[in-house]
Structure formats: structure tokens, C-alpha cells
PDB file of C-alpha atoms in Angstrom:
ATOM      1  CA  MET Q 270       0.000   0.000   0.000  1.00  0.00           C
ATOM      2  CA  ARG Q 271       1.463   3.332  -1.067  1.00  0.00           C
ATOM      3  CA  ARG Q 272       1.877   5.938   1.687  1.00  0.00           C
ATOM      4  CA  ARG Q 273       0.281   9.369   1.402  1.00  0.00           C
ATOM      5  CA  PRO Q 274       2.817  12.110   0.490  1.00  0.00           C
ATOM      6  CA  VAL Q 275       3.892  14.240   3.458  1.00  0.00           C
ATOM      7  CA  SER Q 276       6.821  16.524   4.283  1.00  0.00           C
ATOM      8  CA  ILE Q 277       7.639  17.975   7.715  1.00  0.00           C
ATOM      9  CA  THR Q 278      10.566  20.196   8.731  1.00  0.00           C
ATOM     10  CA  ALA Q 279      11.670  21.426  12.161  1.00  0.00           C
ATOM     11  CA  VAL Q 280      13.962  24.478  12.231  1.00  0.00           C
ATOM     12  CA  HIS Q 281      16.553  25.254  14.906  1.00  0.00           C
ATOM     13  CA  PRO Q 282      14.860  27.653  17.376  1.00  0.00           C
ATOM     14  CA  SER Q 283      18.046  29.483  18.460  1.00  0.00           C
ATOM     15  CA  PRO Q 284      21.218  28.742  16.453  1.00  0.00           C
ATOM     16  CA  ARG Q 285      24.545  30.187  17.617  1.00  0.00           C
ATOM     17  CA  PRO Q 286      26.011  32.638  15.071  1.00  0.00           C
ATOM     18  CA  GLY Q 287      29.414  31.538  13.831  1.00  0.00           C
ATOM     19  CA  ALA Q 288      29.340  28.194  15.631  1.00  0.00           C
ATOM     20  CA  PRO Q 289      31.957  25.653  14.416  1.00  0.00           C
ATOM     21  CA  LEU Q 290      29.111  23.155  13.974  1.00  0.00           C
ATOM     22  CA  SER Q 291      25.547  24.406  13.641  1.00  0.00           C
ATOM     23  CA  VAL Q 292      22.551  22.193  12.872  1.00  0.00           C
ATOM     24  CA  LEU Q 293      20.044  24.254  10.892  1.00  0.00           C
ATOM     25  CA  PHE Q 294      16.986  22.051  10.466  1.00  0.00           C
ATOM     26  CA  SER Q 295      15.825  18.451  10.265  1.00  0.00           C
ATOM     27  CA  GLY Q 296      12.760  16.727   8.886  1.00  0.00           C
ATOM     28  CA  HIS Q 297      11.235  13.777   7.104  1.00  0.00           C
ATOM     29  CA  SER Q 298       9.236  13.192   3.968  1.00  0.00           C
ATOM     30  CA  GLN Q 299       7.270  10.619   2.049  1.00  0.00           C
ATOM     31  CA  THR Q 300       7.570  11.798  -1.534  1.00  0.00           C
ATOM     32  CA  GLU Q 301       5.238  11.495  -4.458  1.00  0.00           C
ATOM     33  CA  PRO Q 302       6.215   9.276  -7.412  1.00  0.00           C
ATOM     34  CA  GLU Q 303       8.982  10.952  -9.444  1.00  0.00           C
ATOM     35  CA  HIS Q 304       9.159  13.903  -7.040  1.00  0.00           C
ATOM     36  CA  ARG Q 305      12.280  15.846  -8.059  1.00  0.00           C
ATOM     37  CA  MET Q 306      14.510  18.517  -6.566  1.00  0.00           C
ATOM     38  CA  GLY Q 307      17.024  20.468  -8.649  1.00  0.00           C
ATOM     39  CA  PRO Q 308      19.223  21.123 -10.412  1.00  0.00           C
ATOM     40  CA  GLN Q 309      20.116  23.482  -7.591  1.00  0.00           C
ATOM     41  CA  ARG Q 310      22.913  24.575  -5.254  1.00  0.00           C
ATOM     42  CA  LEU Q 311      22.799  25.025  -1.497  1.00  0.00           C
ATOM     43  CA  GLU Q 312      24.816  27.192   0.862  1.00  0.00           C
ATOM     44  CA  TYR Q 313      24.904  24.557   3.593  1.00  0.00           C
ATOM     45  CA  MET Q 314      25.451  20.806   3.958  1.00  0.00           C
ATOM     46  CA  LEU Q 315      22.446  18.507   3.704  1.00  0.00           C
ATOM     47  CA  ILE Q 316      22.269  14.745   4.269  1.00  0.00           C
ATOM     48  CA  HIS Q 317      19.291  12.548   3.362  1.00  0.00           C
ATOM     49  CA  THR Q 318      18.991   8.989   4.652  1.00  0.00           C
ATOM     50  CA  VAL Q 319      16.498   6.696   2.908  1.00  0.00           C
ATOM     51  CA  ILE Q 320      14.054   4.865   5.184  1.00  0.00           C
ATOM     52  CA  GLU Q 321      12.319   2.913   2.431  1.00  0.00           C
ATOM     53  CA  GLY Q 322      11.680   3.127  -1.295  1.00  0.00           C
ATOM     54  CA  THR Q 323      14.109   4.063  -4.046  1.00  0.00           C
ATOM     55  CA  GLY Q 324      15.322   7.032  -6.065  1.00  0.00           C
ATOM     56  CA  TRP Q 325      18.426   8.573  -7.575  1.00  0.00           C
ATOM     57  CA  PHE Q 326      20.902  11.350  -6.832  1.00  0.00           C
ATOM     58  CA  ARG Q 327      23.052  13.172  -9.409  1.00  0.00           C
ATOM     59  CA  CYS Q 328      26.098  15.347  -8.786  1.00  0.00           C
ATOM     60  CA  ARG Q 329      29.113  16.260 -10.951  1.00  0.00           C
ATOM     61  CA  ASP Q 330      27.657  14.352 -13.905  1.00  0.00           C
ATOM     62  CA  ARG Q 331      27.539  11.152 -11.851  1.00  0.00           C
ATOM     63  CA  HIS Q 332      24.353   9.184 -11.247  1.00  0.00           C
ATOM     64  CA  TYR Q 333      23.703   7.179  -8.064  1.00  0.00           C
ATOM     65  CA  ASP Q 334      20.795   4.771  -7.510  1.00  0.00           C
ATOM     66  CA  LEU Q 335      19.727   4.655  -3.874  1.00  0.00           C
ATOM     67  CA  ALA Q 336      17.554   2.450  -1.658  1.00  0.00           C
ATOM     68  CA  ALA Q 337      16.702   1.924   2.020  1.00  0.00           C
ATOM     69  CA  GLY Q 338      19.725   2.392   4.275  1.00  0.00           C
ATOM     70  CA  ASP Q 339      21.619   4.619   1.841  1.00  0.00           C
ATOM     71  CA  SER Q 340      22.427   8.292   2.437  1.00  0.00           C
ATOM     72  CA  PHE Q 341      23.373  11.038  -0.009  1.00  0.00           C
ATOM     73  CA  VAL Q 342      25.283  14.164   0.940  1.00  0.00           C
ATOM     74  CA  ILE Q 343      24.843  17.584  -0.674  1.00  0.00           C
ATOM     75  CA  LEU Q 344      27.834  19.885  -0.226  1.00  0.00           C
ATOM     76  CA  PRO Q 345      27.779  23.701  -0.429  1.00  0.00           C
ATOM     77  CA  GLY Q 346      28.002  25.059  -3.945  1.00  0.00           C
ATOM     78  CA  GLU Q 347      27.627  21.676  -5.660  1.00  0.00           C
ATOM     79  CA  MET Q 348      25.078  21.534  -8.477  1.00  0.00           C
ATOM     80  CA  HIS Q 349      22.846  18.520  -7.835  1.00  0.00           C
ATOM     81  CA  SER Q 350      19.435  16.976  -8.360  1.00  0.00           C
ATOM     82  CA  TYR Q 351      17.566  13.989  -6.943  1.00  0.00           C
ATOM     83  CA  GLN Q 352      14.323  12.217  -7.708  1.00  0.00           C
ATOM     84  CA  ALA Q 353      12.049   9.546  -6.256  1.00  0.00           C
ATOM     85  CA  SER Q 354      11.279   6.499  -8.363  1.00  0.00           C
ATOM     86  CA  ALA Q 355       7.931   6.147 -10.103  1.00  0.00           C
ATOM     87  CA  ASP Q 356       7.014   2.771  -8.590  1.00  0.00           C
ATOM     88  CA  THR Q 357       8.504   2.947  -5.099  1.00  0.00           C
ATOM     89  CA  PRO Q 358       8.931   6.650  -4.188  1.00  0.00           C
ATOM     90  CA  TRP Q 359      11.279   6.978  -1.283  1.00  0.00           C
ATOM     91  CA  ARG Q 360      10.671   8.022   2.295  1.00  0.00           C
ATOM     92  CA  TYR Q 361      13.623   9.684   3.979  1.00  0.00           C
ATOM     93  CA  ARG Q 362      14.885  11.875   6.794  1.00  0.00           C
ATOM     94  CA  TRP Q 363      17.277  14.767   6.398  1.00  0.00           C
ATOM     95  CA  VAL Q 364      19.450  17.081   8.447  1.00  0.00           C
ATOM     96  CA  ALA Q 365      21.066  20.366   7.367  1.00  0.00           C
ATOM     97  CA  PHE Q 366      24.126  21.902   9.018  1.00  0.00           C
ATOM     98  CA  ARG Q 367      27.170  24.100   8.460  1.00  0.00           C
ATOM     99  CA  GLY Q 368      30.441  25.083  10.106  1.00  0.00           C
ATOM    100  CA  ILE Q 369      34.170  24.433   9.838  1.00  0.00           C
ATOM    101  CA  GLU Q 370      33.920  21.477  12.234  1.00  0.00           C
ATOM    102  CA  ALA Q 371      31.358  19.878   9.932  1.00  0.00           C
ATOM    103  CA  GLU Q 372      34.007  19.638   7.217  1.00  0.00           C
ATOM    104  CA  ARG Q 373      36.208  17.584   9.540  1.00  0.00           C
ATOM    105  CA  TRP Q 374      33.366  15.182  10.285  1.00  0.00           C
ATOM    106  CA  LEU Q 375      32.570  14.766   6.608  1.00  0.00           C
ATOM    107  CA  ALA Q 376      36.214  13.981   5.892  1.00  0.00           C
ATOM    108  CA  ALA Q 377      36.287  11.392   8.689  1.00  0.00           C
ATOM    109  CA  ALA Q 378      33.316   9.647   7.063  1.00  0.00           C
ATOM    110  CA  GLY Q 379      35.094   9.665   3.692  1.00  0.00           C
ATOM    111  CA  ILE Q 380      32.686  12.170   2.166  1.00  0.00           C
ATOM    112  CA  HIS Q 381      33.667  14.655  -0.542  1.00  0.00           C
ATOM    113  CA  ALA Q 382      32.146  15.972  -3.764  1.00  0.00           C
ATOM    114  CA  ASP Q 383      33.299  12.961  -5.803  1.00  0.00           C
ATOM    115  CA  ALA Q 384      32.121  10.489  -3.151  1.00  0.00           C
ATOM    116  CA  PRO Q 385      28.773  11.829  -1.843  1.00  0.00           C
ATOM    117  CA  ILE Q 386      27.129   8.490  -0.988  1.00  0.00           C
ATOM    118  CA  LEU Q 387      27.099   6.654   2.360  1.00  0.00           C
ATOM    119  CA  ARG Q 388      26.186   2.984   2.486  1.00  0.00           C
ATOM    120  CA  GLY Q 389      25.340   1.852   6.018  1.00  0.00           C
ATOM    121  CA  GLY Q 390      24.975   3.393   9.458  1.00  0.00           C
ATOM    122  CA  ALA Q 391      21.337   4.193   8.720  1.00  0.00           C
ATOM    123  CA  ASP Q 392      19.802   2.847  11.947  1.00  0.00           C
ATOM    124  CA  VAL Q 393      21.798   5.197  14.168  1.00  0.00           C
ATOM    125  CA  ALA Q 394      21.595   8.071  11.671  1.00  0.00           C
ATOM    126  CA  LEU Q 395      17.796   7.874  11.363  1.00  0.00           C
ATOM    127  CA  LYS Q 396      17.379   7.795  15.143  1.00  0.00           C
ATOM    128  CA  ALA Q 397      19.693  10.810  15.451  1.00  0.00           C
ATOM    129  CA  MET Q 398      17.767  12.788  12.811  1.00  0.00           C
ATOM    130  CA  ASN Q 399      14.482  11.928  14.532  1.00  0.00           C
ATOM    131  CA  GLU Q 400      15.832  13.156  17.867  1.00  0.00           C
ATOM    132  CA  ILE Q 401      17.141  16.368  16.304  1.00  0.00           C
ATOM    133  CA  GLU Q 402      13.694  17.032  14.847  1.00  0.00           C
ATOM    134  CA  ARG Q 403      12.060  16.377  18.237  1.00  0.00           C
ATOM    135  CA  THR Q 404      14.597  18.606  19.988  1.00  0.00           C
ATOM    136  CA  PHE Q 405      13.839  21.511  17.678  1.00  0.00           C
ATOM    137  CA  ARG Q 406      10.110  21.084  18.159  1.00  0.00           C
ATOM    138  CA  LYS Q 407      10.502  21.300  21.954  1.00  0.00           C
ATOM    139  CA  LYS Q 408      12.298  24.668  21.505  1.00  0.00           C
ATOM    140  CA  GLU Q 409      14.372  24.267  24.640  1.00  0.00           C
ATOM    141  CA  TRP Q 410      17.376  26.490  25.293  1.00  0.00           C
ATOM    142  CA  THR Q 411      19.665  23.433  25.139  1.00  0.00           C
ATOM    143  CA  ALA Q 412      18.529  22.564  21.595  1.00  0.00           C
ATOM    144  CA  ASP Q 413      21.880  23.597  20.101  1.00  0.00           C
ATOM    145  CA  TRP Q 414      23.931  21.228  22.265  1.00  0.00           C
ATOM    146  CA  GLU Q 415      21.496  18.337  21.897  1.00  0.00           C
ATOM    147  CA  ALA Q 416      21.308  18.657  18.111  1.00  0.00           C
ATOM    148  CA  GLU Q 417      25.090  18.828  17.817  1.00  0.00           C
ATOM    149  CA  ALA Q 418      25.506  15.719  19.975  1.00  0.00           C
ATOM    150  CA  TRP Q 419      22.982  13.730  17.923  1.00  0.00           C
ATOM    151  CA  LEU Q 420      24.586  14.800  14.645  1.00  0.00           C
ATOM    152  CA  LYS Q 421      28.016  13.681  15.850  1.00  0.00           C
ATOM    153  CA  LEU Q 422      26.514  10.330  16.839  1.00  0.00           C
ATOM    154  CA  ALA Q 423      25.164   9.957  13.294  1.00  0.00           C
ATOM    155  CA  PHE Q 424      28.589  10.787  11.880  1.00  0.00           C
ATOM    156  CA  SER Q 425      30.226   8.182  14.084  1.00  0.00           C
ATOM    157  CA  ALA Q 426      27.888   5.551  12.595  1.00  0.00           C
ATOM    158  CA  TRP Q 427      28.602   6.715   9.040  1.00  0.00           C
ATOM    159  CA  ALA Q 428      32.371   6.749   9.688  1.00  0.00           C
ATOM    160  CA  LYS Q 429      32.294   3.200  11.073  1.00  0.00           C
ATOM    161  CA  ALA Q 430      30.249   2.004   8.100  1.00  0.00           C
ATOM    162  CA  SER Q 431      32.658   3.640   5.634  1.00  0.00           C
ATOM    163  CA  HIS Q 432      35.812   2.465   7.435  1.00  0.00           C
ATOM    164  CA  PRO Q 433      35.005  -0.578   9.641  1.00  0.00           C
ATOM    165  CA  ASN Q 434      38.729  -1.208  10.270  1.00  0.00           C
ATOM    166  CA  GLY Q 435      39.542   2.372  11.143  1.00  0.00           C
ATOM    167  CA  PRO Q 436      40.579   5.360   9.020  1.00  0.00           C
ATOM    168  CA  PRO Q 437      42.674   4.603   5.929  1.00  0.00           C
ATOM    169  CA  VAL Q 438      46.408   5.103   6.436  1.00  0.00           C
ATOM    170  CA  ALA Q 439      46.546   7.504   3.503  1.00  0.00           C
ATOM    171  CA  ALA Q 440      43.797   9.625   5.033  1.00  0.00           C
ATOM    172  CA  SER Q 441      45.516   9.780   8.436  1.00  0.00           C
ATOM    173  CA  LYS Q 442      48.742  10.999   6.757  1.00  0.00           C
ATOM    174  CA  LYS Q 443      47.127  13.545   4.498  1.00  0.00           C
ATOM    175  CA  SER Q 444      49.491  16.488   4.172  1.00  0.00           C
ATOM    176  CA  ILE Q 445      48.700  19.989   5.278  1.00  0.00           C
ATOM    177  CA  ALA Q 446      49.247  21.157   1.694  1.00  0.00           C
ATOM    178  CA  ALA Q 447      46.661  18.679   0.367  1.00  0.00           C
ATOM    179  CA  ALA Q 448      44.181  19.687   3.054  1.00  0.00           C
ATOM    180  CA  GLU Q 449      44.605  23.385   2.271  1.00  0.00           C
ATOM    181  CA  ALA Q 450      44.310  22.798  -1.478  1.00  0.00           C
ATOM    182  CA  ASP Q 451      41.115  20.853  -0.845  1.00  0.00           C
ATOM    183  CA  ARG Q 452      39.804  23.736   1.281  1.00  0.00           C
ATOM    184  CA  ALA Q 453      40.554  26.151  -1.560  1.00  0.00           C
ATOM    185  CA  ALA Q 454      38.779  23.859  -4.041  1.00  0.00           C
ATOM    186  CA  ARG Q 455      35.685  23.768  -1.827  1.00  0.00           C
ATOM    187  CA  TRP Q 456      35.801  27.567  -1.538  1.00  0.00           C
ATOM    188  CA  LEU Q 457      35.735  27.798  -5.332  1.00  0.00           C
ATOM    189  CA  GLN Q 458      32.891  25.277  -5.493  1.00  0.00           C
ATOM    190  CA  ALA Q 459      30.823  27.403  -3.117  1.00  0.00           C
ATOM    191  CA  GLN Q 460      31.595  30.631  -5.005  1.00  0.00           C
ATOM    192  CA  ALA Q 461      31.340  29.331  -8.570  1.00  0.00           C
ATOM    193  CA  ALA Q 462      28.084  31.175  -9.237  1.00  0.00           C
ATOM    194  CA  SER Q 463      29.529  34.518  -8.096  1.00  0.00           C
ATOM    195  CA  SER Q 464      31.985  36.999  -9.512  1.00  0.00           C
ATOM    196  CA  VAL Q 465      35.147  35.914  -7.688  1.00  0.00           C
ATOM    197  CA  SER Q 466      38.885  36.375  -7.998  1.00  0.00           C
ATOM    198  CA  ILE Q 467      41.857  34.282  -6.961  1.00  0.00           C
ATOM    199  CA  ALA Q 468      43.134  37.279  -4.996  1.00  0.00           C
ATOM    200  CA  ARG Q 469      39.944  37.323  -2.939  1.00  0.00           C
ATOM    201  CA  MET Q 470      40.165  33.577  -2.346  1.00  0.00           C
ATOM    202  CA  ALA Q 471      43.755  33.885  -1.160  1.00  0.00           C
ATOM    203  CA  GLN Q 472      42.829  36.737   1.167  1.00  0.00           C
ATOM    204  CA  GLU Q 473      39.888  34.891   2.724  1.00  0.00           C
ATOM    205  CA  LEU Q 474      41.936  31.713   3.189  1.00  0.00           C
ATOM    206  CA  GLY Q 475      44.887  33.643   4.643  1.00  0.00           C
ATOM    207  CA  TYR Q 476      47.509  33.025   1.946  1.00  0.00           C
ATOM    208  CA  HIS Q 477      49.524  35.026  -0.551  1.00  0.00           C
ATOM    209  CA  ARG Q 478      48.012  34.621  -4.001  1.00  0.00           C
ATOM    210  CA  THR Q 479      51.198  33.301  -5.620  1.00  0.00           C
ATOM    211  CA  TYR Q 480      51.790  30.726  -2.895  1.00  0.00           C
ATOM    212  CA  LEU Q 481      48.199  29.493  -2.901  1.00  0.00           C
ATOM    213  CA  THR Q 482      48.144  29.222  -6.697  1.00  0.00           C
ATOM    214  CA  LYS Q 483      51.347  27.144  -6.657  1.00  0.00           C
ATOM    215  CA  LEU Q 484      50.046  24.933  -3.834  1.00  0.00           C
ATOM    216  CA  PHE Q 485      46.712  24.445  -5.586  1.00  0.00           C
ATOM    217  CA  HIS Q 486      48.328  23.446  -8.883  1.00  0.00           C
ATOM    218  CA  GLN Q 487      50.685  21.071  -7.094  1.00  0.00           C
ATOM    219  CA  GLU Q 488      47.916  19.220  -5.215  1.00  0.00           C
ATOM    220  CA  ILE Q 489      44.925  19.491  -7.585  1.00  0.00           C
ATOM    221  CA  GLY Q 490      46.787  19.324 -10.874  1.00  0.00           C
ATOM    222  CA  VAL Q 491      45.406  22.504 -12.448  1.00  0.00           C
ATOM    223  CA  SER Q 492      45.460  26.198 -11.617  1.00  0.00           C
ATOM    224  CA  PRO Q 493      42.623  27.705  -9.521  1.00  0.00           C
ATOM    225  CA  VAL Q 494      41.447  29.666 -12.576  1.00  0.00           C
ATOM    226  CA  ARG Q 495      41.272  26.509 -14.680  1.00  0.00           C
ATOM    227  CA  TYR Q 496      39.527  24.617 -11.883  1.00  0.00           C
ATOM    228  CA  LEU Q 497      36.913  27.347 -11.484  1.00  0.00           C
ATOM    229  CA  GLN Q 498      36.252  27.434 -15.211  1.00  0.00           C
ATOM    230  CA  GLN Q 499      35.860  23.647 -15.271  1.00  0.00           C
ATOM    231  CA  LEU Q 500      33.305  23.892 -12.447  1.00  0.00           C
ATOM    232  CA  ARG Q 501      31.327  26.549 -14.265  1.00  0.00           C
ATOM    233  CA  MET Q 502      31.342  24.771 -17.615  1.00  0.00           C
ATOM    234  CA  ASP Q 503      30.278  21.425 -16.099  1.00  0.00           C
ATOM    235  CA  ARG Q 504      27.418  23.097 -14.268  1.00  0.00           C
ATOM    236  CA  ALA Q 505      26.426  24.986 -17.395  1.00  0.00           C
ATOM    237  CA  LYS Q 506      26.082  21.684 -19.281  1.00  0.00           C
ATOM    238  CA  LEU Q 507      23.651  20.430 -16.637  1.00  0.00           C
ATOM    239  CA  LEU Q 508      21.624  23.638 -16.621  1.00  0.00           C
ATOM    240  CA  LEU Q 509      21.363  23.667 -20.400  1.00  0.00           C
ATOM    241  CA  LEU Q 510      19.313  20.482 -20.101  1.00  0.00           C
ATOM    242  CA  GLU Q 511      16.722  22.415 -18.105  1.00  0.00           C
ATOM    243  CA  PRO Q 512      14.088  24.877 -19.413  1.00  0.00           C
ATOM    244  CA  LEU Q 513      16.277  27.937 -18.771  1.00  0.00           C
ATOM    245  CA  SER Q 514      17.342  30.702 -21.130  1.00  0.00           C
ATOM    246  CA  ILE Q 515      21.001  31.102 -22.062  1.00  0.00           C
ATOM    247  CA  GLU Q 516      21.030  34.317 -20.014  1.00  0.00           C
ATOM    248  CA  GLU Q 517      19.722  32.463 -16.939  1.00  0.00           C
ATOM    249  CA  VAL Q 518      22.302  29.718 -17.337  1.00  0.00           C
ATOM    250  CA  ALA Q 519      25.072  32.281 -17.725  1.00  0.00           C
ATOM    251  CA  ARG Q 520      24.084  34.100 -14.521  1.00  0.00           C
ATOM    252  CA  SER Q 521      23.780  30.803 -12.636  1.00  0.00           C
ATOM    253  CA  VAL Q 522      27.413  29.958 -13.365  1.00  0.00           C
ATOM    254  CA  GLY Q 523      28.907  33.356 -12.604  1.00  0.00           C
ATOM    255  CA  TYR Q 524      28.795  35.122 -15.999  1.00  0.00           C
ATOM    256  CA  ALA Q 525      27.105  38.533 -16.053  1.00  0.00           C
ATOM    257  CA  ASP Q 526      27.518  38.754 -19.845  1.00  0.00           C
ATOM    258  CA  PRO Q 527      25.709  35.926 -21.716  1.00  0.00           C
ATOM    259  CA  LEU Q 528      27.734  36.621 -24.878  1.00  0.00           C
ATOM    260  CA  TYR Q 529      31.005  36.175 -23.022  1.00  0.00           C
ATOM    261  CA  PHE Q 530      29.583  33.001 -21.478  1.00  0.00           C
ATOM    262  CA  SER Q 531      28.701  31.639 -24.926  1.00  0.00           C
ATOM    263  CA  LYS Q 532      32.196  32.382 -26.226  1.00  0.00           C
ATOM    264  CA  SER Q 533      33.779  30.731 -23.181  1.00  0.00           C
ATOM    265  CA  PHE Q 534      31.519  27.690 -23.542  1.00  0.00           C
ATOM    266  CA  LYS Q 535      32.422  27.287 -27.231  1.00  0.00           C
ATOM    267  CA  LYS Q 536      36.121  27.680 -26.483  1.00  0.00           C
ATOM    268  CA  TRP Q 537      35.834  24.997 -23.805  1.00  0.00           C
ATOM    269  CA  PHE Q 538      33.639  22.441 -25.608  1.00  0.00           C
ATOM    270  CA  GLY Q 539      33.940  23.400 -29.271  1.00  0.00           C
ATOM    271  CA  ILE Q 540      30.227  24.180 -29.692  1.00  0.00           C
ATOM    272  CA  THR Q 541      27.928  26.977 -28.541  1.00  0.00           C
ATOM    273  CA  PRO Q 542      25.458  26.526 -25.663  1.00  0.00           C
ATOM    274  CA  SER Q 543      22.576  26.528 -28.163  1.00  0.00           C
ATOM    275  CA  GLU Q 544      24.230  23.824 -30.265  1.00  0.00           C
ATOM    276  CA  TYR Q 545      24.932  21.731 -27.180  1.00  0.00           C
ATOM    277  CA  ARG Q 546      21.287  22.043 -26.110  1.00  0.00           C
ATOM    278  CA  LYS Q 547      20.081  20.851 -29.527  1.00  0.00           C
ATOM    279  CA  GLN Q 548      22.461  17.887 -29.539  1.00  0.00           C
ATOM    280  CA  SER Q 549      21.414  16.852 -26.034  1.00  0.00           C
TER     281      SER Q 549
END
């Protein structure tokens, strides 16, 4: 028997500004058949854990089929979309959060933009999300601490499921340079839709521009400018599959001038955005 569609969200009653780990909201939903979200970008981290049913998640041109017990992670600035199946639309819980400490917990669970799926740990994670939702509904002054504690418990379950024998040796020896380059890459991912400069990135991350550019190229394999352009072009390809004008796509990937966007797109892929849309 198919469940009736429902969606409920509980928002943090009193979040701490600038907290290293801040849980924003939590909720649960039984979706309609083929219910879809995106393509879109978020400014915070969001994790869904599937209770039952099936669906798919897409990020960075990669497609993931998901079922009960699986979780998918949406990172800030990442273009993504997800959809419930037609026959068995999924029911899931979610929790949204942000903060520099959250990045450390994601890394411990093996999560990054190219690996956004968690297989396992769902029992503990679903209980934690349920308790976070209940905590927010009670609106008690300790909601911040309780929510943070439950979220960390969920992360411990996800980390154990991802690495049952402990953290990988390579991960435990990750260099400071690699970690900082990764932080710079995530900064660019979050800012890809804005008018940004490498000088501004270096300033916000606390580095000299020349040093950060060299470090980035050494660890990532391309310059920050090239990396940012790759991000924008990949996202533009996804958006061109949606009912958006060329001007809207251009603005969504950080180009104020649609003509300049079209020229950049053709230089990158060899065809114009309009030609790509027709071919696809």
C-alpha cells in the first residue's frame, strides 16, 4: 500500500552565530512518485537517509541509484538533483548543518564531492535525525547542544560504516598542503556562481596569491582559474538540459555577460550553448 505524500521540517529555534558546527533544520518526507529537486545549489550541507523506497541522486555528472539504508550528501556550492522512483517513491529523513567542524566530520566519514554516498549506518543516523527534529520542536534552550551531539553520533555511525577497520592510512597521513588545497577547491565550489577572484580567495583563506596558486596546482593538478572554469562549464552543461534561457544559465554559473559566457563555452567544448542544447 502506497503511503500518502507528506513533508515535515523542524527548524533550529536558536542557532549560535558563527558556531563551528551548527545544525540548521531536520525533517522527514514521504515523496510522491517521481518527485524531483534540482538542479540546484545550497549554501549549507544537507544529508538525506532513505528509510524505504528508491530514487536517484546526481552530482558532478555522476548518477547514483539509492535504496533503504543509503544516504546522499549535498555539499555547499555543488550543483545537484535527486528524484524519487515512479514505482517505489522513497521516504527519507534529512538534516542540514554548516560550520568548519562539519568539514572535519565529513572527511572522517570519507565524504567529498566525488564520493557523496554513504552505504550503512542508517539505523543510528535515522534515530539521530528523529531526535534532532524532536529537539527543535521542543524549543528548549539546550537545543543547540542536543542537536550537535545527535549529529556527531550519526557521523560516528557513518564513519564506522565507511571504514570498519579504522581510518585509511593515507587519510591519516594527508598532508597539510593537500588539506589546504582541498579547502581552496571547496571555496571555489561554493563561489562558482559569483563573480570571484583568486586574490579574494587567497585573502579569505589567509595566503599570498602566488603561494596558494602554486600549492593548488601542485595538489589538484590545475590552476585555480582553470579549476573554477571547469566547475562553471560542467554546471552549465547540466543547466542547459533544463528549461532555462542562455542568459539564466550564464548568470547561474557566474557570468554577467551571456555573450562572453557563450564564447567561453564554445572555447571549452567546441560548440555553442545553443548547439549543445540541440544535440542533447
